[in-house]
XYZ file of N, CA and C in Angstrom:
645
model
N -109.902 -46.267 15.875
C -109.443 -45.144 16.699
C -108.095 -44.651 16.180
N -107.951 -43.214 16.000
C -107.112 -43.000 15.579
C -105.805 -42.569 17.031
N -104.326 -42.450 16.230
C -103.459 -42.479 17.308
C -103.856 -41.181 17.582
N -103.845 -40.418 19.165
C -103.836 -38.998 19.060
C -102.601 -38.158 19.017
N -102.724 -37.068 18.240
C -101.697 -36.453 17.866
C -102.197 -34.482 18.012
N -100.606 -34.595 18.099
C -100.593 -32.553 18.038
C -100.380 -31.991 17.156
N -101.373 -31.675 16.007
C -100.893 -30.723 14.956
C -100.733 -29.267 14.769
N -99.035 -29.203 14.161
C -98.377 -28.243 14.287
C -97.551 -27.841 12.737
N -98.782 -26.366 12.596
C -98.731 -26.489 10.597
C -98.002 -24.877 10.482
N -97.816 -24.752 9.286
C -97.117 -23.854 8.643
C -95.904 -23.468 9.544
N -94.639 -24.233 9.189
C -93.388 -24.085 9.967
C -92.958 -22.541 9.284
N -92.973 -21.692 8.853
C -92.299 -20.579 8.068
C -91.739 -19.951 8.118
N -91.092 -19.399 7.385
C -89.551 -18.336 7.825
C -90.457 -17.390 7.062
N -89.798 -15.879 7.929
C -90.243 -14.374 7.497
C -90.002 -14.351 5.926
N -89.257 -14.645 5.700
C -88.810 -14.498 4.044
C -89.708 -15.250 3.192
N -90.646 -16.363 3.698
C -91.295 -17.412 2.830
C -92.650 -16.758 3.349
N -93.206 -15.626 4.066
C -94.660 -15.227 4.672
C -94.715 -14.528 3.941
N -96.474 -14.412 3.128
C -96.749 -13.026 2.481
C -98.250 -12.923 3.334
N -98.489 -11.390 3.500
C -99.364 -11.222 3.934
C -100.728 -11.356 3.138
N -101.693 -12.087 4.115
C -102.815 -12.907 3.566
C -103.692 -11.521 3.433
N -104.874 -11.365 4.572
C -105.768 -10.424 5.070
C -106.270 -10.765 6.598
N -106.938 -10.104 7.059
C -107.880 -10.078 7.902
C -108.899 -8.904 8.572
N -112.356 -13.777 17.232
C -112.277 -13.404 18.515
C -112.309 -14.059 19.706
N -113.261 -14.430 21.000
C -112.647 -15.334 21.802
C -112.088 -14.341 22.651
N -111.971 -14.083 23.743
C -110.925 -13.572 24.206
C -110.010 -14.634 24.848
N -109.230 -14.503 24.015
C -108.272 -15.291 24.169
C -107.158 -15.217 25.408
N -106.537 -16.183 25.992
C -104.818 -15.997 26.816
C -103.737 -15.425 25.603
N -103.283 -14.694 26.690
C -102.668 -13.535 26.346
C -101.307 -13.603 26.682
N -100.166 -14.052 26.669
C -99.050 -14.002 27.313
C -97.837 -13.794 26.140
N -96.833 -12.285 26.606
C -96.088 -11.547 25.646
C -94.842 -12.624 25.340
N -93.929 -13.342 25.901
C -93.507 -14.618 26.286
C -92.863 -15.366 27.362
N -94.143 -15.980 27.482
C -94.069 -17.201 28.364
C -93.063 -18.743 28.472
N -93.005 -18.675 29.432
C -91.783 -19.578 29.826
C -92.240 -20.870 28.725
N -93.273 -21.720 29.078
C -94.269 -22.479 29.063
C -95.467 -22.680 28.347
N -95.461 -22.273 27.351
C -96.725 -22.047 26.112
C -98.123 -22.818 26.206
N -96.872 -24.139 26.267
C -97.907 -25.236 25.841
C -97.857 -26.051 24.583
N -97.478 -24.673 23.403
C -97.603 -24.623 22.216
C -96.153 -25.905 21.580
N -96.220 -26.295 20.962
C -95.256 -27.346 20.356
C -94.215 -26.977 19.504
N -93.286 -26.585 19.129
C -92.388 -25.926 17.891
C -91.320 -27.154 18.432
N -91.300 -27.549 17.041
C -90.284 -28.306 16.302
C -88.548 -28.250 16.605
N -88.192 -29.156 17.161
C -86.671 -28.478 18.037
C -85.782 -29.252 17.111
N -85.605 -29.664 15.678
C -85.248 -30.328 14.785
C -84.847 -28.889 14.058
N -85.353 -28.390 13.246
C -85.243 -27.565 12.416
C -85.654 -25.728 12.790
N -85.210 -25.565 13.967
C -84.830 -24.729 14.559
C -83.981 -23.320 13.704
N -84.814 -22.920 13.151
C -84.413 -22.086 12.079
C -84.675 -20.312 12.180
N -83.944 -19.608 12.831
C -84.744 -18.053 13.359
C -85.217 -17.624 11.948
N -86.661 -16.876 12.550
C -87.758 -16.690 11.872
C -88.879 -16.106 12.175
N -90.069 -15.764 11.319
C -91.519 -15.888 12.087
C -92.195 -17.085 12.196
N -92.366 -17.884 13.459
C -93.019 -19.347 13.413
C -93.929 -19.137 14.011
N -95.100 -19.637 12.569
C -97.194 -19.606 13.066
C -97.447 -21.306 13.533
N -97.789 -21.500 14.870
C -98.512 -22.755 14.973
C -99.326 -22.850 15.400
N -100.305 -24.000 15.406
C -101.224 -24.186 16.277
C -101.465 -25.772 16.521
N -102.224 -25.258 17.778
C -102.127 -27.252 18.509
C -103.158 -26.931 19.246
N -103.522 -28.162 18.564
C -105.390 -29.112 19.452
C -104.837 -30.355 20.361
N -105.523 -30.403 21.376
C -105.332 -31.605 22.239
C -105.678 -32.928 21.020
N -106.238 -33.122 20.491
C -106.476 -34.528 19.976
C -107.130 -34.624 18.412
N -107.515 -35.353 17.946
C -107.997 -35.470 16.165
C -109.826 -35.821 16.366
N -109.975 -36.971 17.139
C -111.393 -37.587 17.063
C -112.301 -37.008 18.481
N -113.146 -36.665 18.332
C -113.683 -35.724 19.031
C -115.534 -36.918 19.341
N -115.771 -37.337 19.994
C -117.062 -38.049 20.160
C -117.602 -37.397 21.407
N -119.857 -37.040 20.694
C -120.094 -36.823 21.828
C -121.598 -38.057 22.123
N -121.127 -38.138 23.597
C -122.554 -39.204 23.517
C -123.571 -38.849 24.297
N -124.598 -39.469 23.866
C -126.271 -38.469 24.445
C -126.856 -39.922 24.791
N -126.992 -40.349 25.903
C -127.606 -41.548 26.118
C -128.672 -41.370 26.906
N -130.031 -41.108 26.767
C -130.873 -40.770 27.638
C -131.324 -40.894 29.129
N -130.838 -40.159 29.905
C -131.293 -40.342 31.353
C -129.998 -40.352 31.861
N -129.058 -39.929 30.399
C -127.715 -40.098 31.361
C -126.612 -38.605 31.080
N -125.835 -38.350 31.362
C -124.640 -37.169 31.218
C -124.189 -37.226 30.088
N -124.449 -36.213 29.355
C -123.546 -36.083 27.909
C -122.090 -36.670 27.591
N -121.488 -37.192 27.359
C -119.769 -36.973 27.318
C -119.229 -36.491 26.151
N -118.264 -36.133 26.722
C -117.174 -35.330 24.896
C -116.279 -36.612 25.411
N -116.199 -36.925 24.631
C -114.787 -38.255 24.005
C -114.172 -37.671 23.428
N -112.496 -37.920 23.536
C -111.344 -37.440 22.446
C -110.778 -38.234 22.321
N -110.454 -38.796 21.605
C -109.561 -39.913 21.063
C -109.704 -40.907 21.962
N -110.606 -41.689 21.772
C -111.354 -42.466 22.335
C -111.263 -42.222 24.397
N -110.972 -41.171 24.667
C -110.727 -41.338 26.229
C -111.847 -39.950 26.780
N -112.791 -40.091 27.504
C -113.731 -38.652 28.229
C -112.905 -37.809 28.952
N -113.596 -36.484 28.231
C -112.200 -35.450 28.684
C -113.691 -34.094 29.068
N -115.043 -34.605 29.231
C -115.958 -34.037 29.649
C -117.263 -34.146 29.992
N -118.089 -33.673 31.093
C -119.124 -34.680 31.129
C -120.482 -33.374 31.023
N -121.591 -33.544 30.782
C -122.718 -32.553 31.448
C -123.703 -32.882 31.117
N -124.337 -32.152 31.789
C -126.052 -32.878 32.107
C -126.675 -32.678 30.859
N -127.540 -33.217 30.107
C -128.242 -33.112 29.203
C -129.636 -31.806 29.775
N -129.443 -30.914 28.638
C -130.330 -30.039 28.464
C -129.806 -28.989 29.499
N -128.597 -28.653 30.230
C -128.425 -27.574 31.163
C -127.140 -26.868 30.206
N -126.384 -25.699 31.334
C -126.013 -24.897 30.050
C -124.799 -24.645 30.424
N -124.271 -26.168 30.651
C -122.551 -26.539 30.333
C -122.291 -26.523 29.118
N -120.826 -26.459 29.194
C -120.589 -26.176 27.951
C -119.323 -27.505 27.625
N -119.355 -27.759 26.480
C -117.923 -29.438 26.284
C -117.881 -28.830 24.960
N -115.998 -29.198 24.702
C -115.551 -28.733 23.706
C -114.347 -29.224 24.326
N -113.065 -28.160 23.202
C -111.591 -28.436 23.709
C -110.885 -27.010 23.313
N -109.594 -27.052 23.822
C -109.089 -25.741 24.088
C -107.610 -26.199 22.922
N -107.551 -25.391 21.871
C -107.172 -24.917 20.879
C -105.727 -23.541 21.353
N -104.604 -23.845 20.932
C -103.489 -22.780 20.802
C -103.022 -22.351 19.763
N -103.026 -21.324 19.814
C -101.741 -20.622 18.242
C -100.652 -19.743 19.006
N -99.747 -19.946 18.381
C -98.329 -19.028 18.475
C -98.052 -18.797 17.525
N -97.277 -16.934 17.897
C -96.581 -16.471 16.625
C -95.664 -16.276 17.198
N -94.184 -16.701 16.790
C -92.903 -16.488 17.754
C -91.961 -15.579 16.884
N -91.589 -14.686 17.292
C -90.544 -13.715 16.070
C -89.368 -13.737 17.020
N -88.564 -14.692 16.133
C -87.212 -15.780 16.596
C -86.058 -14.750 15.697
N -86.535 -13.575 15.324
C -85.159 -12.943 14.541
C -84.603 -11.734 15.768
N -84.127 -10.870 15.193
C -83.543 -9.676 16.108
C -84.332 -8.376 16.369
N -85.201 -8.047 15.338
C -86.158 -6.988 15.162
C -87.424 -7.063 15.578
N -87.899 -6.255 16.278
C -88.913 -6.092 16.264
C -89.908 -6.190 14.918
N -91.333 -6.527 14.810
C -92.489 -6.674 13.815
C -93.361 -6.145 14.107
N -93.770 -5.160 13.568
C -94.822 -3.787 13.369
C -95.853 -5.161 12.478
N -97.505 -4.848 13.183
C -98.828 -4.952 12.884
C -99.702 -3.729 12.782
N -100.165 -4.119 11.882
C -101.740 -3.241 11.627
C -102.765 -3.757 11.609
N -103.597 -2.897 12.509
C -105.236 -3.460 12.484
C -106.064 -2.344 12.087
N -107.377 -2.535 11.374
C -108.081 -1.808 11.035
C -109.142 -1.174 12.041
N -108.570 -1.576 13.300
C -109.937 -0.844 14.335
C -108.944 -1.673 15.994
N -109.447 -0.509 16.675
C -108.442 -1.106 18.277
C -109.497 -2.443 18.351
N -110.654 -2.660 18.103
C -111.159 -4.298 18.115
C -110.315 -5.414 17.925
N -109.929 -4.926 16.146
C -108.968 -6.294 15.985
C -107.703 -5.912 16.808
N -107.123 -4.778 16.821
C -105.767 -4.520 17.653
C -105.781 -5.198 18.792
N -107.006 -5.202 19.769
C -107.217 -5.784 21.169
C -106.705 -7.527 21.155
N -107.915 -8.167 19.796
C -107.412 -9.720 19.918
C -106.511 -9.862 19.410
N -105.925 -8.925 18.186
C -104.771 -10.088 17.338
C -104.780 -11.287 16.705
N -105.711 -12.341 17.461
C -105.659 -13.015 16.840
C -107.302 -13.837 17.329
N -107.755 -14.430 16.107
C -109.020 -14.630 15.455
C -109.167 -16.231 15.020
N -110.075 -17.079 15.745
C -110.245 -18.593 15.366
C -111.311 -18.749 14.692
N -111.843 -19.814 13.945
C -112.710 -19.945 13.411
C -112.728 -21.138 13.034
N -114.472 -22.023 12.446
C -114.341 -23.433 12.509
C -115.371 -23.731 11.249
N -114.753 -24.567 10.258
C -115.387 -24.374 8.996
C -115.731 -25.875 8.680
N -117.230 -26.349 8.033
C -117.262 -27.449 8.127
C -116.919 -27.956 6.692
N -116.964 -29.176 5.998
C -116.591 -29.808 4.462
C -116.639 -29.208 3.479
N -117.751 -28.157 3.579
C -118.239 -27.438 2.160
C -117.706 -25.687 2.564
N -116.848 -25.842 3.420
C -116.199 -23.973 4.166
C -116.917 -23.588 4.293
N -118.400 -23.953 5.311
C -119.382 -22.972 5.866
C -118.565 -22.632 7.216
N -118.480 -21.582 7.492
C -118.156 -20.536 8.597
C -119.257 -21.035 9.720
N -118.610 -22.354 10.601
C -120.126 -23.055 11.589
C -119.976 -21.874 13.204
N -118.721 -21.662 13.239
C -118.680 -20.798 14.765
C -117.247 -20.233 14.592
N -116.912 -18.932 15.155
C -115.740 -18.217 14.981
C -116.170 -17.611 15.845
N -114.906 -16.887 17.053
C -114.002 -16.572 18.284
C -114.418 -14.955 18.050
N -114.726 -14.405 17.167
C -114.746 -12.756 16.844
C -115.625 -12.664 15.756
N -116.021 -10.959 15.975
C -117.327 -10.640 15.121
C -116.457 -9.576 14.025
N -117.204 -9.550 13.049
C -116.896 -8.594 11.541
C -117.072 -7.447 11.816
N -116.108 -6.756 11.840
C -116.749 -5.174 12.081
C -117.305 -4.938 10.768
N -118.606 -4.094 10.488
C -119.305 -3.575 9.415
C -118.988 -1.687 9.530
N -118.491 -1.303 10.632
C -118.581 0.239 10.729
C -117.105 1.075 10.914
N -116.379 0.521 10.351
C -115.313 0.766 10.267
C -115.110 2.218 9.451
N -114.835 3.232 9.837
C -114.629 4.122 8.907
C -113.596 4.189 7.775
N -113.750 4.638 6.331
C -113.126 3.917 5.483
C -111.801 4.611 5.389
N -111.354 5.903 6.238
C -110.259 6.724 6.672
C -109.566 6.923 7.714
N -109.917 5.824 8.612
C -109.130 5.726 10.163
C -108.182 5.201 9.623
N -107.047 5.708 10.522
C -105.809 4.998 10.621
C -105.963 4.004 10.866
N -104.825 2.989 10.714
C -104.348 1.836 11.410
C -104.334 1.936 12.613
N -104.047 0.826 13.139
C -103.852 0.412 14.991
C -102.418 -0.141 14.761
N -101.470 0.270 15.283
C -100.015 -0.761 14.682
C -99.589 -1.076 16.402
N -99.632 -2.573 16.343
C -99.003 -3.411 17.548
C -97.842 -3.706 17.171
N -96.793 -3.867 17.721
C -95.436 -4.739 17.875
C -94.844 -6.113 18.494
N -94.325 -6.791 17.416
C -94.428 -7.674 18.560
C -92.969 -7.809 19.006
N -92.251 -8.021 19.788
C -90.785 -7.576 19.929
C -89.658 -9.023 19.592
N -88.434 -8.498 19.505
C -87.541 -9.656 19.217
C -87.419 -10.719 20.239
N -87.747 -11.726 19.746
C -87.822 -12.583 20.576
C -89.094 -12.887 21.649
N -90.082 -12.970 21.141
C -90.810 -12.862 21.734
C -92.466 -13.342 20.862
N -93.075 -14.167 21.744
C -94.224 -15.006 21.670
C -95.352 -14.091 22.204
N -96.442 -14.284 21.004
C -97.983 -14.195 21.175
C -98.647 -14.928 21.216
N -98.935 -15.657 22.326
C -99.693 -17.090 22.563
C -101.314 -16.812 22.847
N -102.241 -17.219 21.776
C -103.871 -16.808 22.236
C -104.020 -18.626 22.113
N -104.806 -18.699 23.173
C -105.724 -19.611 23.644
C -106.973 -19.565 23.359
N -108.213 -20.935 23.020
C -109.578 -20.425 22.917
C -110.081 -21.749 23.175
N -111.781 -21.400 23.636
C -112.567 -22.664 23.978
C -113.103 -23.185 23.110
N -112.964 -24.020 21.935
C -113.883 -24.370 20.911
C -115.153 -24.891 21.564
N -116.530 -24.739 21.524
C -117.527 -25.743 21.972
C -118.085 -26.774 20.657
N -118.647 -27.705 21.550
C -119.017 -28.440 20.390
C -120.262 -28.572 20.935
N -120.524 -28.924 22.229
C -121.727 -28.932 22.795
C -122.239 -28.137 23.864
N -123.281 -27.187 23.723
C -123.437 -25.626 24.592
C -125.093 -25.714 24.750
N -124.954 -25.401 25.799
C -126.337 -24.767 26.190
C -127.723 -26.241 25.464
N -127.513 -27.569 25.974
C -128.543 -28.271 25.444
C -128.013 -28.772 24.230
N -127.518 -28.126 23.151
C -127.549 -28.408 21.624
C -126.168 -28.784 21.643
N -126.297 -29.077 20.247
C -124.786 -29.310 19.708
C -124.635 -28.182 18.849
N -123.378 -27.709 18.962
C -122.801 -26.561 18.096
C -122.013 -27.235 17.269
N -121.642 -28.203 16.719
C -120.912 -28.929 15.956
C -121.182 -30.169 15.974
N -122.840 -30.692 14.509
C -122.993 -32.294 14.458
C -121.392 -32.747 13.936
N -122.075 -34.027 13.427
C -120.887 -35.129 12.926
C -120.244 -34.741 11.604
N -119.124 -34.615 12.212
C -118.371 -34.569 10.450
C -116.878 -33.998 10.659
N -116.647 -33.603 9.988
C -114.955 -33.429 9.743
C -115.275 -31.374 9.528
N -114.479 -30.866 10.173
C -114.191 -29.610 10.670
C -112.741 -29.404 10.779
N -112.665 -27.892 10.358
C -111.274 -26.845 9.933
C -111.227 -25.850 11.103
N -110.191 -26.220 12.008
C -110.208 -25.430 13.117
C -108.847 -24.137 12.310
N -109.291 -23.039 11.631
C -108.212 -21.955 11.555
C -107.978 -20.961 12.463
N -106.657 -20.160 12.651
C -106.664 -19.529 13.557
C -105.455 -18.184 12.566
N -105.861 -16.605 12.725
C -105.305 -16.242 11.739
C -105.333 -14.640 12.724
N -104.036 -14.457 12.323
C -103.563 -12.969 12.663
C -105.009 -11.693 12.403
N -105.515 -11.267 12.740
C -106.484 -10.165 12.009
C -105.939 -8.861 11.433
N -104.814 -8.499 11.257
C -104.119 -8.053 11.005
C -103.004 -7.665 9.604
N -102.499 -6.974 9.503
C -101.371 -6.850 8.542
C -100.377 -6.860 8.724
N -98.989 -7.167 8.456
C -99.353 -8.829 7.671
C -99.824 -10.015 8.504
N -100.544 -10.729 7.878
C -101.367 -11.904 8.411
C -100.622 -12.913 8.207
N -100.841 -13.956 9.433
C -100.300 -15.137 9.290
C -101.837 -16.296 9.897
N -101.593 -17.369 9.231
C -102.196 -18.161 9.732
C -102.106 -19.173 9.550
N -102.878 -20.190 9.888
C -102.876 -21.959 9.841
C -104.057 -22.679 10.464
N -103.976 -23.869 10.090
C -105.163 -24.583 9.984
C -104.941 -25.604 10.504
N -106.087 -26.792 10.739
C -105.854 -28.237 11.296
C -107.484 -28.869 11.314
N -107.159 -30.106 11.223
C -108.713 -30.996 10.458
C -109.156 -31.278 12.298
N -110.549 -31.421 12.596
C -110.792 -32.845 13.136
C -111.810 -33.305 13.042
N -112.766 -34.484 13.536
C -113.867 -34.936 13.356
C -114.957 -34.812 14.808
N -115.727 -35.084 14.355
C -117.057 -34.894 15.782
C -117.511 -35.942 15.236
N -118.015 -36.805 15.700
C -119.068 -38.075 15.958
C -119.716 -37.907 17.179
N -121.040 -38.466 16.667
C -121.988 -38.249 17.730
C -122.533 -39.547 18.271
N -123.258 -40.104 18.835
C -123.832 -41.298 19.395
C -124.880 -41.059 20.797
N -125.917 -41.526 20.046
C -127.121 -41.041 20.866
C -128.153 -42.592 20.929
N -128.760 -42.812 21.677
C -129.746 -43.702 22.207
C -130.306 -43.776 23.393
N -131.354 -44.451 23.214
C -132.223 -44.825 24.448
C -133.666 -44.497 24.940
N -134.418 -43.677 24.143
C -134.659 -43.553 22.909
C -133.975 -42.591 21.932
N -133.585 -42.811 20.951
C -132.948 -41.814 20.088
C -133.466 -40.702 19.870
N -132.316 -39.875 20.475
C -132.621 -38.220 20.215
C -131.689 -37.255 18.751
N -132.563 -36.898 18.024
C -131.838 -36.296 17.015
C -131.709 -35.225 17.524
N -129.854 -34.792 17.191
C -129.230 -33.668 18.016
C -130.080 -32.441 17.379
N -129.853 -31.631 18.337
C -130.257 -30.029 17.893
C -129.337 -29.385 17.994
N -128.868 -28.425 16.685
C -128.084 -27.536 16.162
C -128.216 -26.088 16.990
N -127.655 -25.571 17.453
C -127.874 -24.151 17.435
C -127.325 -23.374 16.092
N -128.573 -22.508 16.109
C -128.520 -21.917 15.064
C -126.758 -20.938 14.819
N -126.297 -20.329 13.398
C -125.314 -20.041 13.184
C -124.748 -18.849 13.857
């Protein structure tokens, strides 16, 4: 069992960010007293700071026949539901973007879609298959619309929240293995960051091989 922990990645200053590229409806709060979110009170450096934080690393779900599903996190049940009904077990995932300088930060989005979330999760398994993500691809974008430009103001936090599932509707949406929870601005300039965890599964009584929902 591993210890559980809060990972909290890409510490960065505006000067060290270059813009990358780029649903859920996510929590929304312009800044909040109370985040949730974790930033580093050591190296306290004004800036743009991208984080994100998962409740825990080891993620177990168990299917014991005739009995209630559980999600395990680090070795402790943090969810229960009936086998084959259409609860849903998973864990709830944060990102913050905090702009800790004096100025305001102008965004661009390519459609009020992405303008609306801002910000975009997604969950990739060993080999970067794209297994479930928070928002859909726009394909109809006209190739001459303006931008959407959001602001985010001095001093001031964009905190999105999201439900990862692992187990939905009967199936598992995430078998066993090691998974890339990213979470990334949709926007220009983009910021983002990443964090590992694992799913283990455990089933008996008679043994049921999990079912996937499809992608």
């Amino acid at each position: 069992m591993k210890t559980p922990l809060i990972p909290v990645l890409l510490w960065l200053t505006a000067a060290a960010l270059a813009p990358l590229s780029s649903q859920a409806q996510p929590f929304i709060s312009p800044n909040p007293p109370n985040s949730g979110a974790y930033i580093p009170t050591t190296t306290r450096v004004p800036g743009i700071v991208n984080s994100l934080t998962l409740p825990g690393y080891d993620f177990e779900l168990m299917e014991i026949s005739g009995q209630p599903v559980l999600l395990r996190m680090d070795g402790q049940t943090i969810g229960t539901a009936k086998s084959g009904n259409a609860g849903s077990l998973g864990f709830t995932a944060e990102f913050a973007l905090a702009n800790q300088t004096t100025v305001p930060r102008t965004f661009q989005f390519a459609a009020n879609y992405y303008a609306n979330l801002r910000v975009g999760f997604r969950v990739l398994d060993a080999n970067d298959n794209i297994v479930w993500q928070s928002y859909q691809i726009l394909v109809d974008i006209p190739p001459f619309a303006p931008p959407v430009t959001v602001t985010l103001g001095k001093n001031a936090t964009w905190n999105y929240r999201v439900f990862v599932p692992i187990y939905q509707q009967g199936a598992f949406v995430l078998g066993p293995g090691t998974y890339r929870l990213e979470a990334e601005v949709l926007g220009s300039p983009a910021y983002s960051v990443r964090s590992e965890f694992t799913v283990g599964v455990l089933v008996g009584g008679p043994i049921i091989k999990p079912t996937l929902l499809p992608n």
